[in-house]
Amino acid sequence: MDKLEKIDCPICEIDDTKLLYNIDSLSVVTCNQCSLWYVNPRIKKTTLEEEYVETYYPDEKMKRINSNKMEWLQMSERLSELEKKCSSNGKLLDVGCGIGTFLHLANENGWETYGIDPSKNGTNYAQEIHQLNVQCGDIFDAKFPDAHFDVITLYHVLEHISDLNPFLSEVRRILKPNTGKLVIEVPNGGSLNSRIQKSDWPYIHPHDHLYYFSSNSLTRLLKKNEFNKIELGKPIRVSTEKNLKFNMRMLTTALLVRFNLGTVIRLYAS
């Protein structure tokens, strides 16, 4: 039990919950006030940070990611939608940049790119293989200047962040006011799959996925942190093969996304 810590809901700042699931000796609960799902009690922040630094990107995983065509297609799809939302390329920070796949594509498209990630192996790979400007650490370690970035991206990062409100406050500080865009993508706790699969939904691994957002709870969290202009994105299914089966799945995905039932939530905030 000394490896666990109890928390209040980061949106409501109270502990008023009911149990949803017990998985791997950890409890996923839902807040009775705002309906955010989160793990409580959870693995301590210090334990998680040590794991991200030392073990999150073993050599085999990095090589597999870099050679995976679907990975590159997914990153291209993210960048394509982002560029439709921005009038011009500028300074882009990818928080949780991993081995730098997304940043490499953004850099090739004319963005001035920066990255940060707690993994030593991941950031070393991004520096050595893709020659990217990335740092090993967290967003507070970097000490970026005020109003420095045109875009800050958080692709499948926010569900891992222990202290959401201080983190988002720091993001807001270093993002340009009014014109800057924060991009967030997280697993959708309100998706059709999560409703059908329940505790078997594959995104539920409470050891390191600390929160399970819906579009409503994520919007509430962002507004709490003074991000008031919020627009939902429209993630598109990608594939290395284009055929009738893929086209049908693509149409299904688009329909689910339209009704906030897709596998992931992507949104743009300022």
Tab-separated table of C-alpha atoms in Angstrom:
chain	number	residue	atom	x	y	z
A	1	MET	CA	0.000	0.000	0.000
A	2	ASP	CA	2.972	2.335	0.486
A	3	LYS	CA	3.429	2.278	-3.300
A	4	LEU	CA	-0.024	3.829	-3.770
A	5	GLU	CA	-1.436	7.311	-3.248
A	6	LYS	CA	-5.003	8.576	-2.975
A	7	ILE	CA	-6.117	11.673	-4.876
A	8	ASP	CA	-9.129	13.934	-5.309
A	9	CYS	CA	-10.828	14.392	-8.665
A	10	PRO	CA	-8.627	16.875	-10.580
A	11	ILE	CA	-11.706	18.642	-11.972
A	12	CYS	CA	-13.891	18.887	-8.851
A	13	GLU	CA	-11.069	18.702	-6.280
A	14	ILE	CA	-13.086	16.405	-4.018
A	15	ASP	CA	-13.133	12.648	-3.434
A	16	ASP	CA	-16.717	11.607	-4.197
A	17	THR	CA	-16.659	8.479	-6.333
A	18	LYS	CA	-18.118	5.083	-7.039
A	19	LEU	CA	-16.211	2.020	-8.148
A	20	LEU	CA	-16.269	1.013	-11.803
A	21	TYR	CA	-13.648	-1.721	-12.136
A	22	ASN	CA	-10.989	-3.552	-10.153
A	23	ILE	CA	-8.123	-4.451	-12.483
A	24	ASP	CA	-4.609	-5.618	-11.578
A	25	SER	CA	-5.273	-4.824	-7.913
A	26	LEU	CA	-6.112	-1.199	-8.786
A	27	SER	CA	-9.496	0.550	-8.787
A	28	VAL	CA	-10.961	2.631	-11.600
A	29	VAL	CA	-13.602	4.963	-10.158
A	30	THR	CA	-15.937	7.588	-11.545
A	31	CYS	CA	-16.473	10.998	-9.992
A	32	ASN	CA	-20.100	11.443	-8.914
A	33	GLN	CA	-19.909	15.160	-9.689
A	34	CYS	CA	-18.280	15.363	-13.149
A	35	SER	CA	-18.189	11.690	-14.294
A	36	LEU	CA	-14.422	11.651	-14.903
A	37	TRP	CA	-12.998	8.134	-14.644
A	38	TYR	CA	-9.694	7.878	-12.833
A	39	VAL	CA	-7.535	5.457	-10.875
A	40	ASN	CA	-7.772	5.872	-7.097
A	41	PRO	CA	-5.655	4.982	-5.241
A	42	ARG	CA	-2.933	4.856	-7.873
A	43	ILE	CA	0.777	4.109	-8.340
A	44	LYS	CA	2.849	6.923	-6.877
A	45	LYS	CA	4.188	9.567	-9.252
A	46	THR	CA	7.816	8.893	-8.349
A	47	THR	CA	7.471	5.200	-9.194
A	48	LEU	CA	5.892	5.938	-12.573
A	49	GLU	CA	8.526	8.535	-13.443
A	50	GLU	CA	11.323	6.048	-12.765
A	51	GLU	CA	9.660	3.496	-15.043
A	52	TYR	CA	9.228	5.976	-17.907
A	53	VAL	CA	12.870	7.036	-17.678
A	54	GLU	CA	14.368	3.563	-17.599
A	55	THR	CA	12.045	1.070	-19.284
A	56	TYR	CA	9.423	2.713	-21.535
A	57	TYR	CA	11.428	2.458	-24.788
A	58	PRO	CA	13.564	-0.690	-24.930
A	59	ASP	CA	15.660	-1.035	-28.113
A	60	GLU	CA	13.330	-3.584	-29.708
A	61	LYS	CA	10.298	-1.322	-29.220
A	62	MET	CA	12.052	1.682	-30.785
A	63	LYS	CA	13.103	-0.280	-33.859
A	64	ARG	CA	9.597	-1.742	-34.221
A	65	ILE	CA	7.978	1.708	-34.039
A	66	ASN	CA	10.396	3.279	-36.510
A	67	SER	CA	9.848	0.544	-39.111
A	68	ASN	CA	6.068	0.369	-38.709
A	69	LYS	CA	4.326	1.858	-41.748
A	70	MET	CA	1.098	2.307	-39.788
A	71	GLU	CA	2.951	4.413	-37.207
A	72	TRP	CA	4.172	6.802	-39.891
A	73	LEU	CA	0.736	6.965	-41.523
A	74	GLN	CA	-0.852	7.771	-38.158
A	75	MET	CA	1.650	10.563	-37.511
A	76	SER	CA	1.077	11.939	-41.026
A	77	GLU	CA	-2.683	11.979	-40.424
A	78	ARG	CA	-2.193	13.919	-37.175
A	79	LEU	CA	0.087	16.447	-38.836
A	80	SER	CA	-2.257	16.881	-41.799
A	81	GLU	CA	-5.207	17.848	-39.596
A	82	LEU	CA	-3.036	20.086	-37.434
A	83	GLU	CA	-1.806	22.028	-40.451
A	84	LYS	CA	-5.398	22.606	-41.559
A	85	LYS	CA	-6.042	24.282	-38.180
A	86	CYS	CA	-2.986	26.558	-38.327
A	87	SER	CA	-2.522	29.514	-40.665
A	88	SER	CA	1.267	29.080	-40.779
A	89	ASN	CA	4.058	26.893	-39.487
A	90	GLY	CA	5.844	28.064	-36.347
A	91	LYS	CA	7.340	26.733	-33.146
A	92	LEU	CA	5.933	23.321	-32.226
A	93	LEU	CA	6.550	21.457	-28.972
A	94	ASP	CA	5.654	17.756	-28.816
A	95	VAL	CA	5.341	16.716	-25.168
A	96	GLY	CA	5.905	12.973	-24.839
A	97	CYS	CA	7.712	12.965	-28.177
A	98	GLY	CA	9.009	9.405	-27.744
A	99	ILE	CA	11.474	8.494	-30.495
A	100	GLY	CA	10.507	11.586	-32.519
A	101	THR	CA	8.419	10.166	-35.368
A	102	PHE	CA	5.844	12.988	-35.365
A	103	LEU	CA	8.493	15.678	-34.861
A	104	HIS	CA	10.548	14.331	-37.746
A	105	LEU	CA	7.574	14.711	-40.091
A	106	ALA	CA	6.758	18.178	-38.731
A	107	ASN	CA	10.371	19.248	-39.132
A	108	GLU	CA	10.367	18.116	-42.761
A	109	ASN	CA	7.220	20.195	-43.309
A	110	GLY	CA	8.887	23.383	-42.142
A	111	TRP	CA	8.006	23.541	-38.450
A	112	GLU	CA	10.564	24.698	-35.899
A	113	THR	CA	10.356	21.633	-33.710
A	114	TYR	CA	11.081	20.917	-30.062
A	115	GLY	CA	10.400	17.794	-28.036
A	116	ILE	CA	10.471	16.560	-24.485
A	117	ASP	CA	10.061	13.057	-23.082
A	118	PRO	CA	11.033	11.331	-19.814
A	119	SER	CA	12.587	8.347	-21.626
A	120	LYS	CA	16.387	8.402	-21.964
A	121	ASN	CA	16.321	5.816	-24.745
A	122	GLY	CA	13.519	7.579	-26.622
A	123	THR	CA	15.133	11.014	-26.613
A	124	ASN	CA	18.573	9.597	-27.464
A	125	TYR	CA	17.025	7.859	-30.464
A	126	ALA	CA	15.262	11.056	-31.591
A	127	GLN	CA	18.531	12.989	-31.326
A	128	GLU	CA	20.772	10.423	-32.998
A	129	ILE	CA	18.511	8.977	-35.708
A	130	HIS	CA	16.343	11.988	-36.583
A	131	GLN	CA	18.703	14.797	-35.407
A	132	LEU	CA	15.900	16.469	-33.482
A	133	ASN	CA	15.992	19.153	-30.792
A	134	VAL	CA	14.576	17.139	-27.894
A	135	GLN	CA	15.214	16.967	-24.165
A	136	CYS	CA	14.929	14.161	-21.629
A	137	GLY	CA	12.786	15.257	-18.693
A	138	ASP	CA	9.396	16.786	-18.039
A	139	ILE	CA	7.869	20.081	-19.066
A	140	PHE	CA	8.894	21.764	-15.816
A	141	ASP	CA	12.539	20.721	-16.235
A	142	ALA	CA	12.734	22.479	-19.615
A	143	LYS	CA	11.972	25.975	-18.243
A	144	PHE	CA	10.700	27.262	-21.585
A	145	PRO	CA	10.044	31.037	-21.860
A	146	ASP	CA	6.552	32.507	-21.502
A	147	ALA	CA	4.351	32.524	-24.646
A	148	HIS	CA	7.014	30.672	-26.619
A	149	PHE	CA	5.147	28.111	-28.750
A	150	ASP	CA	2.615	28.366	-31.554
A	151	VAL	CA	1.535	24.738	-31.057
A	152	ILE	CA	1.927	22.242	-28.218
A	153	THR	CA	0.922	18.640	-28.924
A	154	LEU	CA	-0.032	15.977	-26.370
A	155	TYR	CA	-0.705	12.761	-28.277
A	156	HIS	CA	-1.640	10.020	-25.796
A	157	VAL	CA	0.153	11.819	-22.981
A	158	LEU	CA	-2.468	13.440	-20.747
A	159	GLU	CA	-3.787	10.130	-19.405
A	160	HIS	CA	-0.272	9.484	-18.005
A	161	ILE	CA	0.173	12.834	-16.207
A	162	SER	CA	-0.110	12.555	-12.422
A	163	ASP	CA	-0.714	16.233	-11.608
A	164	LEU	CA	-3.039	17.483	-14.337
A	165	ASN	CA	-3.747	21.035	-13.180
A	166	PRO	CA	-0.135	22.145	-12.561
A	167	PHE	CA	0.832	20.507	-15.862
A	168	LEU	CA	-1.874	22.303	-17.865
A	169	SER	CA	-1.034	25.582	-16.138
A	170	GLU	CA	2.560	25.219	-17.332
A	171	VAL	CA	1.373	24.376	-20.855
A	172	ARG	CA	-0.762	27.522	-20.887
A	173	ARG	CA	2.184	29.633	-19.676
A	174	ILE	CA	4.487	28.611	-22.530
A	175	LEU	CA	1.793	28.620	-25.259
A	176	LYS	CA	1.201	31.880	-27.130
A	177	PRO	CA	-2.049	33.459	-25.889
A	178	ASN	CA	-4.985	33.742	-28.315
A	179	THR	CA	-3.104	32.425	-31.386
A	180	GLY	CA	-1.414	29.361	-29.867
A	181	LYS	CA	-3.037	25.923	-30.130
A	182	LEU	CA	-2.925	23.034	-27.711
A	183	VAL	CA	-3.604	19.675	-29.388
A	184	ILE	CA	-4.675	16.738	-27.232
A	185	GLU	CA	-5.434	13.160	-28.209
A	186	VAL	CA	-6.475	10.607	-25.586
A	187	PRO	CA	-8.366	7.311	-25.480
A	188	ASN	CA	-12.105	8.016	-25.420
A	189	GLY	CA	-13.658	6.713	-22.193
A	190	GLY	CA	-17.045	7.497	-23.726
A	191	SER	CA	-16.417	5.516	-26.917
A	192	LEU	CA	-18.728	2.825	-28.211
A	193	ASN	CA	-16.021	0.209	-27.635
A	194	SER	CA	-15.496	1.252	-24.007
A	195	ARG	CA	-19.246	0.985	-23.385
A	196	ILE	CA	-19.467	-2.458	-24.963
A	197	GLN	CA	-16.206	-3.951	-23.680
A	198	LYS	CA	-16.348	-2.355	-20.211
A	199	SER	CA	-13.450	-3.648	-18.088
A	200	ASP	CA	-12.081	-5.529	-21.126
A	201	TRP	CA	-11.592	-2.294	-23.075
A	202	PRO	CA	-7.895	-2.549	-24.047
A	203	TYR	CA	-7.085	1.039	-23.072
A	204	ILE	CA	-7.815	0.260	-19.431
A	205	HIS	CA	-4.467	-0.467	-17.823
A	206	PRO	CA	-4.570	1.447	-14.555
A	207	HIS	CA	-0.904	1.011	-13.764
A	208	ASP	CA	-0.034	3.926	-16.078
A	209	HIS	CA	-3.313	5.132	-17.653
A	210	LEU	CA	-4.446	7.250	-14.726
A	211	TYR	CA	-7.504	8.920	-16.347
A	212	TYR	CA	-10.192	7.939	-18.871
A	213	PHE	CA	-11.643	11.078	-20.414
A	214	SER	CA	-14.870	11.684	-22.281
A	215	SER	CA	-15.177	14.745	-24.517
A	216	ASN	CA	-17.243	16.344	-21.752
A	217	SER	CA	-14.845	15.700	-18.874
A	218	LEU	CA	-11.807	16.702	-20.944
A	219	THR	CA	-13.505	19.947	-21.955
A	220	ARG	CA	-14.337	20.677	-18.305
A	221	LEU	CA	-10.729	20.082	-17.285
A	222	LEU	CA	-9.434	22.432	-19.976
A	223	LYS	CA	-11.898	25.190	-19.138
A	224	LYS	CA	-10.879	24.881	-15.495
A	225	ASN	CA	-7.365	25.698	-16.692
A	226	GLU	CA	-8.487	28.699	-18.779
A	227	PHE	CA	-8.526	27.069	-22.205
A	228	ASN	CA	-11.842	28.445	-23.416
A	229	LYS	CA	-11.771	28.030	-27.211
A	230	ILE	CA	-12.164	24.303	-27.752
A	231	GLU	CA	-12.795	22.469	-31.017
A	232	LEU	CA	-13.078	18.728	-31.503
A	233	GLY	CA	-10.893	17.212	-34.193
A	234	LYS	CA	-11.838	14.423	-36.556
A	235	PRO	CA	-9.295	11.589	-36.453
A	236	ILE	CA	-9.296	9.562	-39.670
A	237	ARG	CA	-8.636	5.820	-39.904
A	238	VAL	CA	-5.464	5.020	-41.866
A	239	SER	CA	-4.253	1.847	-43.538
A	240	THR	CA	-1.394	0.594	-45.696
A	241	GLU	CA	-3.981	-1.016	-47.971
A	242	LYS	CA	-6.967	0.757	-49.515
A	243	ASN	CA	-9.828	-1.609	-50.339
A	244	LEU	CA	-13.579	-1.971	-49.830
A	245	LYS	CA	-13.163	-3.321	-46.291
A	246	PHE	CA	-10.995	-0.352	-45.322
A	247	ASN	CA	-13.415	2.117	-46.926
A	248	MET	CA	-16.290	0.678	-44.887
A	249	ARG	CA	-14.267	0.912	-41.688
A	250	MET	CA	-13.277	4.462	-42.548
A	251	LEU	CA	-16.933	5.458	-42.953
A	252	THR	CA	-17.821	3.763	-39.654
A	253	THR	CA	-14.995	5.573	-37.874
A	254	ALA	CA	-16.122	8.920	-39.286
A	255	LEU	CA	-19.677	8.299	-38.071
A	256	LEU	CA	-18.518	7.339	-34.573
A	257	VAL	CA	-16.249	10.387	-34.361
A	258	ARG	CA	-19.144	12.633	-35.383
A	259	PHE	CA	-21.120	11.486	-32.335
A	260	ASN	CA	-18.129	11.467	-29.931
A	261	LEU	CA	-18.111	7.665	-29.900
A	262	GLY	CA	-14.779	7.087	-31.652
A	263	THR	CA	-11.849	5.199	-30.137
A	264	VAL	CA	-9.967	8.404	-29.366
A	265	ILE	CA	-10.753	12.038	-28.614
A	266	ARG	CA	-8.733	14.691	-30.387
A	267	LEU	CA	-9.285	18.347	-29.673
A	268	TYR	CA	-7.741	21.760	-30.247
A	269	ALA	CA	-7.758	24.375	-27.496
A	270	SER	CA	-6.527	27.916	-26.933
